XYZ file of C-alpha atoms in Angstrom:
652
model
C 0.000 0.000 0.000
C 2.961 2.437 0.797
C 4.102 2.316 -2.607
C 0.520 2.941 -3.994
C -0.146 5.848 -1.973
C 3.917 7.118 -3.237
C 2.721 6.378 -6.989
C -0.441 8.722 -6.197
C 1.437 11.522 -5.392
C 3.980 11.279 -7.794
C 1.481 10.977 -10.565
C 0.360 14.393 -9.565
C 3.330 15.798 -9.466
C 3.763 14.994 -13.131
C 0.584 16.266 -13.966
C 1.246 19.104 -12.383
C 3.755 19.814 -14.441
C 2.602 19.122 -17.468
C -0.361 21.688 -16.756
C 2.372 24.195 -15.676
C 3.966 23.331 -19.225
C 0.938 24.319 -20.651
C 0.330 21.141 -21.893
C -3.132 19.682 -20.025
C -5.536 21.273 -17.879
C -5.008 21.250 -14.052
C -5.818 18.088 -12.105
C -7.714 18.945 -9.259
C -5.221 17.080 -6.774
C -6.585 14.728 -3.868
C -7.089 16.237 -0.026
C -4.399 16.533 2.003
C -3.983 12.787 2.809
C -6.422 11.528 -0.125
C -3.576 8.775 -0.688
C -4.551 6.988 2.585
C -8.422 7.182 1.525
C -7.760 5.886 -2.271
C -5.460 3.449 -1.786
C -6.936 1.527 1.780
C -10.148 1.684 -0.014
C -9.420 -0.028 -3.062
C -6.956 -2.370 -1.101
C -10.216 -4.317 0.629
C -11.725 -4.695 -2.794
C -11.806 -8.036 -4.741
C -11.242 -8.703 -8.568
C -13.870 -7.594 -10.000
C -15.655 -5.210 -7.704
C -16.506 -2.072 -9.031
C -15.406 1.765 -7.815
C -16.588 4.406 -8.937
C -15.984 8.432 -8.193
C -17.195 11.713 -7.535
C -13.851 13.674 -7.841
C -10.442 12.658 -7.357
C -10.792 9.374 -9.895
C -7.317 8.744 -10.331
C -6.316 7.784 -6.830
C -8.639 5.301 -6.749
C -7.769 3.881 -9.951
C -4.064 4.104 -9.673
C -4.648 2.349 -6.249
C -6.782 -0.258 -8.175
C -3.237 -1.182 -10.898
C -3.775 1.667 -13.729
C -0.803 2.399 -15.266
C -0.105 6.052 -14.534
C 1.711 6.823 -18.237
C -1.574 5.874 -19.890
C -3.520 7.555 -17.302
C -1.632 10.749 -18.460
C -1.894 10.428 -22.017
C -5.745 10.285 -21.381
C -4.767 14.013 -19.556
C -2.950 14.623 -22.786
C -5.639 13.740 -25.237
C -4.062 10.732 -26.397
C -4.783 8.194 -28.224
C -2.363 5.740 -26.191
C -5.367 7.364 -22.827
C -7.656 4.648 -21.109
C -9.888 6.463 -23.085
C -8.352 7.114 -26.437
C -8.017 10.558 -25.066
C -11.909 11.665 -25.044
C -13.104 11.266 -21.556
C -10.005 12.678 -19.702
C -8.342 11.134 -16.560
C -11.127 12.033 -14.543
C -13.140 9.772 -16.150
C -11.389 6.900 -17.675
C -13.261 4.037 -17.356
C -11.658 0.290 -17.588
C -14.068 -2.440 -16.767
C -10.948 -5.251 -16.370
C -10.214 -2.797 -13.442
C -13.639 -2.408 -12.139
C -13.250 1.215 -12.125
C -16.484 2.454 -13.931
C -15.221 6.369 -13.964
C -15.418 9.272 -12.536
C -18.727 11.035 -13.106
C -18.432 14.650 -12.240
C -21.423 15.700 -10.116
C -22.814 13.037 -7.513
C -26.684 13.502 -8.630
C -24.480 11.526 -12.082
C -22.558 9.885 -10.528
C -23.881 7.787 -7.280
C -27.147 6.864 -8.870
C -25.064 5.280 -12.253
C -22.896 3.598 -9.372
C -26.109 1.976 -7.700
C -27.020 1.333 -10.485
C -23.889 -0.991 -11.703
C -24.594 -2.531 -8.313
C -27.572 -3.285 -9.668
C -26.827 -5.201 -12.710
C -23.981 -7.078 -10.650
C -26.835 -8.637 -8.731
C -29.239 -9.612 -10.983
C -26.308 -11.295 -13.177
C -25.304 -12.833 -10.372
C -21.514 -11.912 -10.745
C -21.143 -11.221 -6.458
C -19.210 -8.257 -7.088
C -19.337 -4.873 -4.477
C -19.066 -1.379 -5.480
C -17.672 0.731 -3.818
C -18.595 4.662 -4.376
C -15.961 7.478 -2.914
C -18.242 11.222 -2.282
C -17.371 14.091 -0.963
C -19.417 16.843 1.237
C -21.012 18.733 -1.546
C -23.156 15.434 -2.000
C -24.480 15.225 1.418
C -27.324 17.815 0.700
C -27.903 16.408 -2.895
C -31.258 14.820 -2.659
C -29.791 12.111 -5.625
C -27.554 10.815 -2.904
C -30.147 10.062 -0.155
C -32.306 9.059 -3.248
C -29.766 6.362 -4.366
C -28.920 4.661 -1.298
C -32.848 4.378 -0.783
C -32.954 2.264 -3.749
C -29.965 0.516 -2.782
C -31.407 -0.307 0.223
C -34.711 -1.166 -1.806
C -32.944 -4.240 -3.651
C -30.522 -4.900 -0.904
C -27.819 -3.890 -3.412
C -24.049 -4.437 -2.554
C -23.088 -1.222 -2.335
C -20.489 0.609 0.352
C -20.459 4.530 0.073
C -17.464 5.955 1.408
C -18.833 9.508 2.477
C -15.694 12.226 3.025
C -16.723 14.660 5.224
C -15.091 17.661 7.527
C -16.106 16.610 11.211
C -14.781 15.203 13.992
C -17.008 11.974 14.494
C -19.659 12.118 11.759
C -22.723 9.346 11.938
C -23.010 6.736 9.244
C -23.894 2.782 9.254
C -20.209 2.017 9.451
C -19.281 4.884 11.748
C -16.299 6.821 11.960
C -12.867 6.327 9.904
C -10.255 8.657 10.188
C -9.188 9.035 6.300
C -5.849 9.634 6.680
C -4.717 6.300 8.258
C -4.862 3.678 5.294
C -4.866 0.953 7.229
C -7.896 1.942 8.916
C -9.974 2.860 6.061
C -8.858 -0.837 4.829
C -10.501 -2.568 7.600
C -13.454 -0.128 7.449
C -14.255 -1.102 3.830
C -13.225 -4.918 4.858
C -16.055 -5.446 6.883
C -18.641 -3.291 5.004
C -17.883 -5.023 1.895
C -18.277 -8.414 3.375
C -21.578 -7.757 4.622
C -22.615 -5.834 1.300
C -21.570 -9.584 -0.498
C -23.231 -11.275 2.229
C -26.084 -9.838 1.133
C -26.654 -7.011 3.733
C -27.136 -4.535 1.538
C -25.734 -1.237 1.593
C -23.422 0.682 3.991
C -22.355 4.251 4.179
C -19.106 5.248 5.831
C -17.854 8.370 6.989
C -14.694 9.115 6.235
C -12.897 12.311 8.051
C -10.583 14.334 6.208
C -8.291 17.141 6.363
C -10.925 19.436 6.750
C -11.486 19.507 10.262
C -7.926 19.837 11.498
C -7.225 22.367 8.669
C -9.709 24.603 10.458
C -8.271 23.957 13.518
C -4.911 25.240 12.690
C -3.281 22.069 13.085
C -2.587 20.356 9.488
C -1.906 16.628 10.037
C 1.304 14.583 8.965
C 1.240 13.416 5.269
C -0.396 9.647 5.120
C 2.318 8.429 3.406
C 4.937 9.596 5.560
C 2.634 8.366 8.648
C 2.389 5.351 7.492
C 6.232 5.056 6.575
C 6.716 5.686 10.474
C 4.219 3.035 10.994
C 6.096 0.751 9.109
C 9.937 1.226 10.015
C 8.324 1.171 13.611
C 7.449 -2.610 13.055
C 10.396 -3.298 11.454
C 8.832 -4.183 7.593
C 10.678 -0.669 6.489
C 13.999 0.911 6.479
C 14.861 3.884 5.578
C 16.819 2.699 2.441
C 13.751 1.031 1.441
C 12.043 4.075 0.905
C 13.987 6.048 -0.991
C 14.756 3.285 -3.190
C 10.892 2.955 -3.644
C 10.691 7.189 -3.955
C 13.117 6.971 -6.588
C 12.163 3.760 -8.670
C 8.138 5.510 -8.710
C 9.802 8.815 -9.841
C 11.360 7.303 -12.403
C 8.546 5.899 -13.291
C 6.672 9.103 -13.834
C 9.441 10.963 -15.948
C 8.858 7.588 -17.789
C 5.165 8.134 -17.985
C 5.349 11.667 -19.074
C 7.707 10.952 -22.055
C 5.243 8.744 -22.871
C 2.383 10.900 -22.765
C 3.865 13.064 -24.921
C 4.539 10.960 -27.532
C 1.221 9.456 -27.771
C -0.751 10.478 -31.172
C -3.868 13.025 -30.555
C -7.037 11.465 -30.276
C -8.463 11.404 -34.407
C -11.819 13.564 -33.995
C -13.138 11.226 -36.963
C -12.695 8.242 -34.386
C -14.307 10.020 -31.790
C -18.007 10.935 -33.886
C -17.873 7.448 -35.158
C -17.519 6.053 -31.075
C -20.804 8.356 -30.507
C -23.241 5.219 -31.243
C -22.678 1.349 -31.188
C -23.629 -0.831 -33.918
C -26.476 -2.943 -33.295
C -25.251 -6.704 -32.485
C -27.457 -10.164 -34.176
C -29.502 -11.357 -31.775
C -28.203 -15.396 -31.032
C -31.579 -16.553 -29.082
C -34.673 -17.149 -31.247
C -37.825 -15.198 -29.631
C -40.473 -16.584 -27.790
C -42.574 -13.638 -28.668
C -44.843 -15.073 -31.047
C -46.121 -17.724 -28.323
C -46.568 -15.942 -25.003
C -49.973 -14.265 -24.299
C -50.635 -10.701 -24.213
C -49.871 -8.708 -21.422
C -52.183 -5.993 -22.139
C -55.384 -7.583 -21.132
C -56.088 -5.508 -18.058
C -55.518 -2.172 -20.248
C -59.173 -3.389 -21.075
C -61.119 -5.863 -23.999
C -59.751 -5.326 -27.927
C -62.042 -2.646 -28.782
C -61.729 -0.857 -32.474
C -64.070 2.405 -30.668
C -61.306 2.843 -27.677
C -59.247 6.312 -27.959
C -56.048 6.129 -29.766
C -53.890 6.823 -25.936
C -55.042 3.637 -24.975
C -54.273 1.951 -28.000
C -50.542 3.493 -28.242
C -50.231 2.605 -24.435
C -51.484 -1.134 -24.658
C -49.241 -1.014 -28.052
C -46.270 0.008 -26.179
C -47.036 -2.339 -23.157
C -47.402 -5.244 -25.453
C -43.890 -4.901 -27.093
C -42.262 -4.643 -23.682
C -43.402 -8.370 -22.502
C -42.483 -9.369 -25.723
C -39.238 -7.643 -25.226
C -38.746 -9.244 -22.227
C -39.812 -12.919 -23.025
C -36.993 -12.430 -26.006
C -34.486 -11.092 -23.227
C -33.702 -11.663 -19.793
C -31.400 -8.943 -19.285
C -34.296 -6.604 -19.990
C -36.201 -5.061 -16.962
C -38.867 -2.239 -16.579
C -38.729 0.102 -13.786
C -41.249 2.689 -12.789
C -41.412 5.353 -9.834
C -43.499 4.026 -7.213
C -44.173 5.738 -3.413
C -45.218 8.753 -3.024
C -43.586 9.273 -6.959
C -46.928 7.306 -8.619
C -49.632 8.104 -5.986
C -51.488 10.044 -8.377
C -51.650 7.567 -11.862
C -54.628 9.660 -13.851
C -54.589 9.519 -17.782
C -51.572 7.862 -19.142
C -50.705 6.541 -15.969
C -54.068 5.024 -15.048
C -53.715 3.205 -18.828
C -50.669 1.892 -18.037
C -51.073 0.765 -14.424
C -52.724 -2.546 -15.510
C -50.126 -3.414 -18.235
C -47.432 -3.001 -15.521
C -49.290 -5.349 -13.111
C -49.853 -8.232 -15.905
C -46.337 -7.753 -16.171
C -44.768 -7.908 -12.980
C -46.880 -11.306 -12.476
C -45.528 -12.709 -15.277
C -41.942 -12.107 -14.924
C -41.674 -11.657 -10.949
C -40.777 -7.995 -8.892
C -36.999 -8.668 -9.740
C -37.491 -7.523 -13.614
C -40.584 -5.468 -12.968
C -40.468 -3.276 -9.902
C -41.596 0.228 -8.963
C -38.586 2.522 -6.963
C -39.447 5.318 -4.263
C -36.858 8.193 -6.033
C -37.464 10.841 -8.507
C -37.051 10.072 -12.353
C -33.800 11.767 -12.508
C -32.369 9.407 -10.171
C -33.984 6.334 -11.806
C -32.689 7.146 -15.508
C -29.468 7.787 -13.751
C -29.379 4.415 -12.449
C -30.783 2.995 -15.210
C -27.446 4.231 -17.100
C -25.328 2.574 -14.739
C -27.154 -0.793 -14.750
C -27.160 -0.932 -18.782
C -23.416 0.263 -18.909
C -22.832 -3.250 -16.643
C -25.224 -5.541 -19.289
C -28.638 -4.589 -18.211
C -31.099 -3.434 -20.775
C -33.135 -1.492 -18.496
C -36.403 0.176 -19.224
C -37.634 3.321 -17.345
C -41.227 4.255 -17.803
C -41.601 7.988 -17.079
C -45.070 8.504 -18.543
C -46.555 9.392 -15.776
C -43.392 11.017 -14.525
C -41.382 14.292 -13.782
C -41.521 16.710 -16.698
C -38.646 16.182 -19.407
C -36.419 19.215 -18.861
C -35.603 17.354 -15.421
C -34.447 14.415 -16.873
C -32.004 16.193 -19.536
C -29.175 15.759 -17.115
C -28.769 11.865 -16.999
C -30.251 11.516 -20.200
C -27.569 13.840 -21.480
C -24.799 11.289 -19.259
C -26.463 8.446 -20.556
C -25.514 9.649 -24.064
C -22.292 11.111 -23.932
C -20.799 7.668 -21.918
C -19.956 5.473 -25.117
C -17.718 8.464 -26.450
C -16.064 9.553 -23.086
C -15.507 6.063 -23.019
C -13.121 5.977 -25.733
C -16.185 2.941 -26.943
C -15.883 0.893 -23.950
C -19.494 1.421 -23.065
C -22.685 0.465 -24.546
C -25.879 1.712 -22.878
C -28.864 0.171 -23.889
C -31.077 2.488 -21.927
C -34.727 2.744 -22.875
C -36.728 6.182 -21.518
C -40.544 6.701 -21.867
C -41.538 9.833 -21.990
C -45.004 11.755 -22.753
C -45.002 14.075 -25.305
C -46.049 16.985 -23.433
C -48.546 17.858 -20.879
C -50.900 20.438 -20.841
C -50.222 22.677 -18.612
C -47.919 26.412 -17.639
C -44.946 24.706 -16.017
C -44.134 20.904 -17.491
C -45.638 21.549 -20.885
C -42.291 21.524 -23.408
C -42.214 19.156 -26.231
C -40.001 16.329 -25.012
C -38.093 15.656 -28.142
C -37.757 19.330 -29.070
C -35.760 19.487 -25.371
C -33.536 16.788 -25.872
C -32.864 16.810 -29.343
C -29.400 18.783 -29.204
C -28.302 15.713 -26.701
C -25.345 13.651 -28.634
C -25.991 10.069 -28.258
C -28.981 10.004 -27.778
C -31.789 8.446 -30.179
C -35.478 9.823 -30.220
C -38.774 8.399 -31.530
C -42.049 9.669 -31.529
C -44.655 7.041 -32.961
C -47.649 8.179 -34.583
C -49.471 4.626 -34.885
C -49.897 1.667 -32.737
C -47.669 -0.373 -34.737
C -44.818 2.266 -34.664
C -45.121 2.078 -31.226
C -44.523 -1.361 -30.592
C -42.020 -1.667 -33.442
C -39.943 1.473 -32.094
C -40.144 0.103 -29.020
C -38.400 -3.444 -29.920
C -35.597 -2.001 -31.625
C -34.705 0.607 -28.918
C -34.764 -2.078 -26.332
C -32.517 -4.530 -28.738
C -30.393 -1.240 -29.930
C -27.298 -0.944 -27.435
C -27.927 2.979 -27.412
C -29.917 5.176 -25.010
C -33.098 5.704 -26.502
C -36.214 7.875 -25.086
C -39.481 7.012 -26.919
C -41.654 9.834 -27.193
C -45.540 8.571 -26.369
C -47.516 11.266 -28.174
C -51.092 9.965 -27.006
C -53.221 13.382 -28.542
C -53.889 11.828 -31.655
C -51.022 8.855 -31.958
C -52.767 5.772 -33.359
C -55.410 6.992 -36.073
C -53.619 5.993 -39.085
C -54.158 2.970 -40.632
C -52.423 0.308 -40.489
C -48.137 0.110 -40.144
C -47.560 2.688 -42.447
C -50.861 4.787 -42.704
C -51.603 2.739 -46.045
C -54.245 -0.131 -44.547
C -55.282 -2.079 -42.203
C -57.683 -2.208 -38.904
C -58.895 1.274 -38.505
C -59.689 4.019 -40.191
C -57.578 7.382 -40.734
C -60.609 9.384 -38.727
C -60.356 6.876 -36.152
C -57.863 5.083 -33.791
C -56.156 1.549 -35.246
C -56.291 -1.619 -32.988
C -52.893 -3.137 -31.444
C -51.369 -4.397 -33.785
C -50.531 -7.688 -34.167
C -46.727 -9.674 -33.502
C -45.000 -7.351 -36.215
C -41.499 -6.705 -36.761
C -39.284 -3.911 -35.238
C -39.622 -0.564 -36.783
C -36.462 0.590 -37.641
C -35.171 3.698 -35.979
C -33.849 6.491 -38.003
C -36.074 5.316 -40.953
C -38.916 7.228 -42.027
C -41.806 5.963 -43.745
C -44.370 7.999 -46.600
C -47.367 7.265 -45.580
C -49.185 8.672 -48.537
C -47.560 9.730 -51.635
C -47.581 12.972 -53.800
C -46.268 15.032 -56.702
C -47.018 18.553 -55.362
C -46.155 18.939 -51.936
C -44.240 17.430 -49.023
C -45.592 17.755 -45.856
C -42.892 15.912 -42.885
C -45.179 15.309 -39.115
C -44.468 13.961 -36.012
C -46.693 12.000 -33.601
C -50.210 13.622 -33.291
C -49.498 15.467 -36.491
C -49.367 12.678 -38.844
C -52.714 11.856 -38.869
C -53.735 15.465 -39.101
C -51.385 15.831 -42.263
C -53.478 12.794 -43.423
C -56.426 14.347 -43.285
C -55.676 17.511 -45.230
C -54.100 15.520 -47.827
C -57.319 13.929 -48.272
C -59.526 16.692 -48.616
C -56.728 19.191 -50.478
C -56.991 15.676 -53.110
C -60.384 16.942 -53.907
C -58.942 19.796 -55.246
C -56.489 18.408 -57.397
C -53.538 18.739 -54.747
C -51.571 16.024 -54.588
C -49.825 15.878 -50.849
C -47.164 13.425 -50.015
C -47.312 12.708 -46.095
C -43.266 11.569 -44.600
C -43.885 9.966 -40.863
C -40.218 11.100 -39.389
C -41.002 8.599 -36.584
C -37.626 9.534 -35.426
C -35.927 12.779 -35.228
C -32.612 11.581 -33.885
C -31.327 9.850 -35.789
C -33.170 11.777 -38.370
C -33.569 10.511 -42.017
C -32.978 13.075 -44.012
C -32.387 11.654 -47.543
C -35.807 10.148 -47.414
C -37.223 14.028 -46.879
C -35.110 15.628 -48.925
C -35.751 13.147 -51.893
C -39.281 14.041 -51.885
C -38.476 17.734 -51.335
C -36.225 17.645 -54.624
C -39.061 15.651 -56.421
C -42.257 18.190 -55.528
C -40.672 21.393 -54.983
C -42.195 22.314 -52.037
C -41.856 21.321 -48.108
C -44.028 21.590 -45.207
C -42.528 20.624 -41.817
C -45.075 20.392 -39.109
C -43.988 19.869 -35.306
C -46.272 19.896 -31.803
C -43.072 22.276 -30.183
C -41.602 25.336 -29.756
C -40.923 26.784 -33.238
C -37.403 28.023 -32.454
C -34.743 24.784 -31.585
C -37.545 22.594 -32.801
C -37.252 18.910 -35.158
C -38.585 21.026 -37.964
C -35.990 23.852 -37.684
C -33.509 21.294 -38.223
C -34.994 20.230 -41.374
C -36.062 23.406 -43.071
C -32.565 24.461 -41.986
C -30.991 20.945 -44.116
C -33.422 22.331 -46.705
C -30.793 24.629 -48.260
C -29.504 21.523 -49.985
C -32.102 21.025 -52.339
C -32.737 24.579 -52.607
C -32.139 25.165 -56.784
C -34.975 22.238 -57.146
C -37.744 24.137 -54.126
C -40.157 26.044 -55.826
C -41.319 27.823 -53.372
C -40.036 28.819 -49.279
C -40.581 25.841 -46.974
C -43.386 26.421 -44.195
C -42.550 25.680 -40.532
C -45.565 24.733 -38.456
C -45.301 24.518 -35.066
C -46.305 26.234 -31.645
C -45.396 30.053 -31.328
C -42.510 30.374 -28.746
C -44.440 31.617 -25.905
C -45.057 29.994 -22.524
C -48.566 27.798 -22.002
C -50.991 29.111 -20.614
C -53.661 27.409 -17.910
C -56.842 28.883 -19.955
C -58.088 26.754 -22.359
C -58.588 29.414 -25.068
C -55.180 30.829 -25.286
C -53.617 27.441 -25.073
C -55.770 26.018 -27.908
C -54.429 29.073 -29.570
C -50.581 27.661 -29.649
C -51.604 24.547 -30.458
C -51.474 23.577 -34.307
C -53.855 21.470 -36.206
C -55.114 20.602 -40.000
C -56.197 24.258 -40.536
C -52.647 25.300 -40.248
C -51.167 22.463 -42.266
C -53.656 23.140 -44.639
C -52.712 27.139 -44.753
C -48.788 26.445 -45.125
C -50.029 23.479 -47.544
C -51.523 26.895 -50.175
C -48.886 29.300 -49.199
C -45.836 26.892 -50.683
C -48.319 26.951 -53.944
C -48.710 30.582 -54.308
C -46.112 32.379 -56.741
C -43.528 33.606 -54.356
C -39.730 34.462 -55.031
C -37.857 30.922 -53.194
C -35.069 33.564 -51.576
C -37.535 34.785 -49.425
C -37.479 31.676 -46.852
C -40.121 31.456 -43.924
């Protein structure tokens, strides 16, 4: 451990330098004494068991057998990095260590480590993680939050809490931080009961705070526990500075190596953003298993088109997880779902039929807020879960940016370690002053992240199977207005009528995401919708066909990743291009295709119209809100104003 805790300094002494070189940013060094905390910690730990960090990552990870040259190229931006020089020390991640990264803020970073714990369990691999936090994450409700959880499931979890007090409470009680050898036995005994199946523990760990305060700075750890040593007789002073010298060697070593290792190839680093889709190797027992959806209520052609999409979306989950074992649904529960009205009330009896069919371990409900459940959610897929969290009902969507935004950017910071087969679901919007954004339009600008909105039944339950089998986070956007009144797959036949809301569909194939489907084609016009709007579009293509319009309706289903050459082929072809969105018109999914418009600009005949809400806040009376809504009269309007003579430079 002594020359651990010498190897942790030294590496930031060479990092130091390189940032006063100019050559990296400054690492933001460990506490006074951090060596004793990183390095007992990780000594008590097992093969395999996991750590993860707040701040500070590379103690703990040099304490775990990193080698400090590569950690430093990572500080460089190199190629030669844990990370291929895209995530930064901070956050290299290297499962054959266990160290799943450093995650910046705890309300990121404790839930995703829960969350690993998580998947460890269900797999049944017996590994402990172990979670290092500091005092800005003892207010955080995420923390509180997480343990709760972990407590929940019984989850093997040990959360080593630093704080600035002289005997702060906690399961495992007091550790004094800067003796290694005590924070070693500490984490001894909480791990074994955490594998023993005790669930989780939280340790306070005093630091250097307290003493700084009090005037009196403490020894260094590693000199402390040098004195320890030679006391016993196990150290001489010869020893040491033969040890001193060999691991500052070794960093002169490290930083020649550093900076020789090639920049990280920005090319590399876009195509790391999203991984391929794998085959599947087990045949699916979909086709055979009964519906879950029965106590959404009898098949009914009348019912509304919400509770078609719902028991559409419902259905494809059992049948996701009768294909998978790894994949699990989680919802908030407690005081989180006392209210379930609408959507929620829909959905309540799906998620019952489901959790008697595949047991409380892969369906369960969890007392914490939705921002805490997608973050754990990340962790558990990034350790071979394919969770599913179902939000419907949930916190509005701007919340759950944040670990939606982590959940996308881990692959790449990962240097494309990390797959995270994450599914969200989301409403659309609600209707009301504070919650009431357009989902998608809020996370669109989120790298990594892949979007759906379904407009029919089918598209639900397709979209749904490949984001579950996809190894990318993926939020599907349940758009219940007026989702499910096309006909058929593809809004060209089957059960239904296009006034009127289609049927579940039956055991159909996965919808392809980032593939967008024309629903009704046209020489005149293009008209791109979303959701609610698709049927709409529909409609006025119907009755504009009475007056010798010919409309062709595109379904996006997906606006991230967003087909553009399907759009922009029909563009070319008619000459004209209606976009029509249920969001914000500025930063909204049909922004970002009027604005990829300019390409086929020479072939438009006429400005492309942008339908969508005005960019003012909802408002709680009915007649001013059904004023920023948009329907089939304003399709209809932009439909005549791209066929009136206007000069194309003058774009709308």
């Amino acid at each position: 451990m002594l020359r651990s805790m010498i190897r942790v300094r030294h590496f930031e002494k060479a990092a130091a330098l390189l940032a006063d070189r100019g050559l990296a940013p400054a690492v933001r060094p460990l506490p006074y004494g951090g060596e004793a905390l990183a390095v007992g910690s990780c000594a008590a730990l097992r093969p395999g068991d996991r750590i993860a960090a707040v701040d500070f990552g590379h103690g703990p990870l040099i304490a775990r057998g990193a080698r400090p040259d590569r950690l430093l190229a990572e500080l460089l931006g190199g190629t030669d990095g844990y990370c291929r020089g895209t995530g930064g020390p901070a956050f290299a991640f290297d499962a054959g260590l266990g160290f799943i990264g450093a995650n910046g803020p705890g309300e990121r970073a404790v839930p995703a480590a829960v969350g690993a714990a998580w998947a460890d369990l269900r797999l049944g691999r017996g590994h402990v993680t172990l979670v290092l936090c500091g005092e800005r994450e003892d207010a955080a409700a995420e923390l509180h939050e997480s343990l709760r959880f972990a407590r929940d499931l019984g989850l093997p979890v040990v959360l080593l809490h630093q704080v600035r007090a002289a005997a702060p409470a906690g399961d495992g009680g007091f550790v004094d931080g800067h003796d290694v050898e005590a924070v070693r036995r500490a984490v001894d005994r909480a791990a074994r009961t955490a594998r023993d199946g005790g669930g989780p523990c939280l340790l306070a760990v005093g630091t250097a705070g307290a003493e700084r305060l009090a005037g009196e700075p403490p020894a260094g750890a590693v000199a402390a526990y040098a004195e320890r040593l030679t006391a016993r007789g196990v150290l001489d002073a010869g020893s040491l500075r033969a040890i001193e010298r060999e691991e500052a060697a070794a960093a002169r070593a490290a930083i020649r190596f550093a900076e020789a290792s090639r920049p990280a190839d920005p090319d590399q680093a876009f195509h790391r953003l999203f991984a391929e889709p794998r085959p599947r190797t087990r045949p699916s027992p979909a086709r055979d298993r009964p519906r879950t959806v029965a106590a959404t209520g009898p098949h009914d052609p009348a019912r509304t088109a919400a509770a078609a999409v719902t028991a559409a979306v419902w259905d494809g989950l059992g049948d996701a997880m009768a294909e998978d074992d790894c994949v699990v649904v989680v919802r908030q529960g407690g005081r989180y779902g006392e209210t379930r009205g609408g959507r929620g009330a829909r959905a309540d009896g799906a998620f019952r039929a489901l959790e008697a069919e595949f047991g409380g371990d892969r369906v369960r409900e969890a007392r914490v807020s939705g921002a805490v459940l997608l973050g754990v959610c990340a962790g558990a897929a990034a350790l071979g879960l394919r969770p599913v969290a179902d939000l419907l009902d949930g916190d509005a969507v701007a919340e759950l940016a944040g670990p939606l935004e982590h959940a996308g950017r881990l692959r790449s910071m990962s240097g494309g370690a990390v797959d995270v087969p994450l599914v969200c679901l989301v409403a659309a919007a609600d209707r009301a002053p504070a919650p009431s954004r357009a989902a998608h339009a809020v996370l669109l600008g989120i790298p990594g992240l892949k979007i759906a909105v379904p407009s029919t039944p089918d598209d639900a339950r397709g979209l749904l199977l490949s984001a579950v089998r996809d190894p990318n986070p993926a939020v599907l956007v349940v758009d219940e207005d007026g989702a499910g009144r096309v006909t058929g797959a593809n809004g060209t036949g089957g059960a239904g009528t296009a006034d009127g809301p289609a049927p579940v569909p039956d055991r159909t194939c996965a919808v392809a995401l980032g593939v967008a489907g024309v629903v009704r084609p046209g020489d005149d016009v293009t008209v791109v919708a979303l959701g609610s709007l698709v049927p709409e579009a529909l409609r006025v293509a119907r009755r504009l066909a009475g007056d010798g319009i010919s409309v062709e309706v595109i379904d996006a289903r997906t606006v991230a990743p967003l087909d553009l050459e399907t759009v922009l082929e029909s563009a070319a072809r008619t000459g004209r291009l209606v976009v029509c969105d249920n969001a914000h018109r500025t930063g909204s999914f049909a922004a970002v295709v009027i604005a990829a418009a300019q390409v086929v600009h020479p072939a438009l005949k006429a400005p492309p119209q942008h339908v969508a809400w005005e960019d003012l806040p909802v408002a709680y009376a009915p007649v001013p809100e059904a004023r920023r809504l948009v329907g089939a009269a304003d399709i209809a309007a932009a439909i005549r104003l791209t066929l009136m003579d206007r000069p194309v430079s003058l774009w709308a």
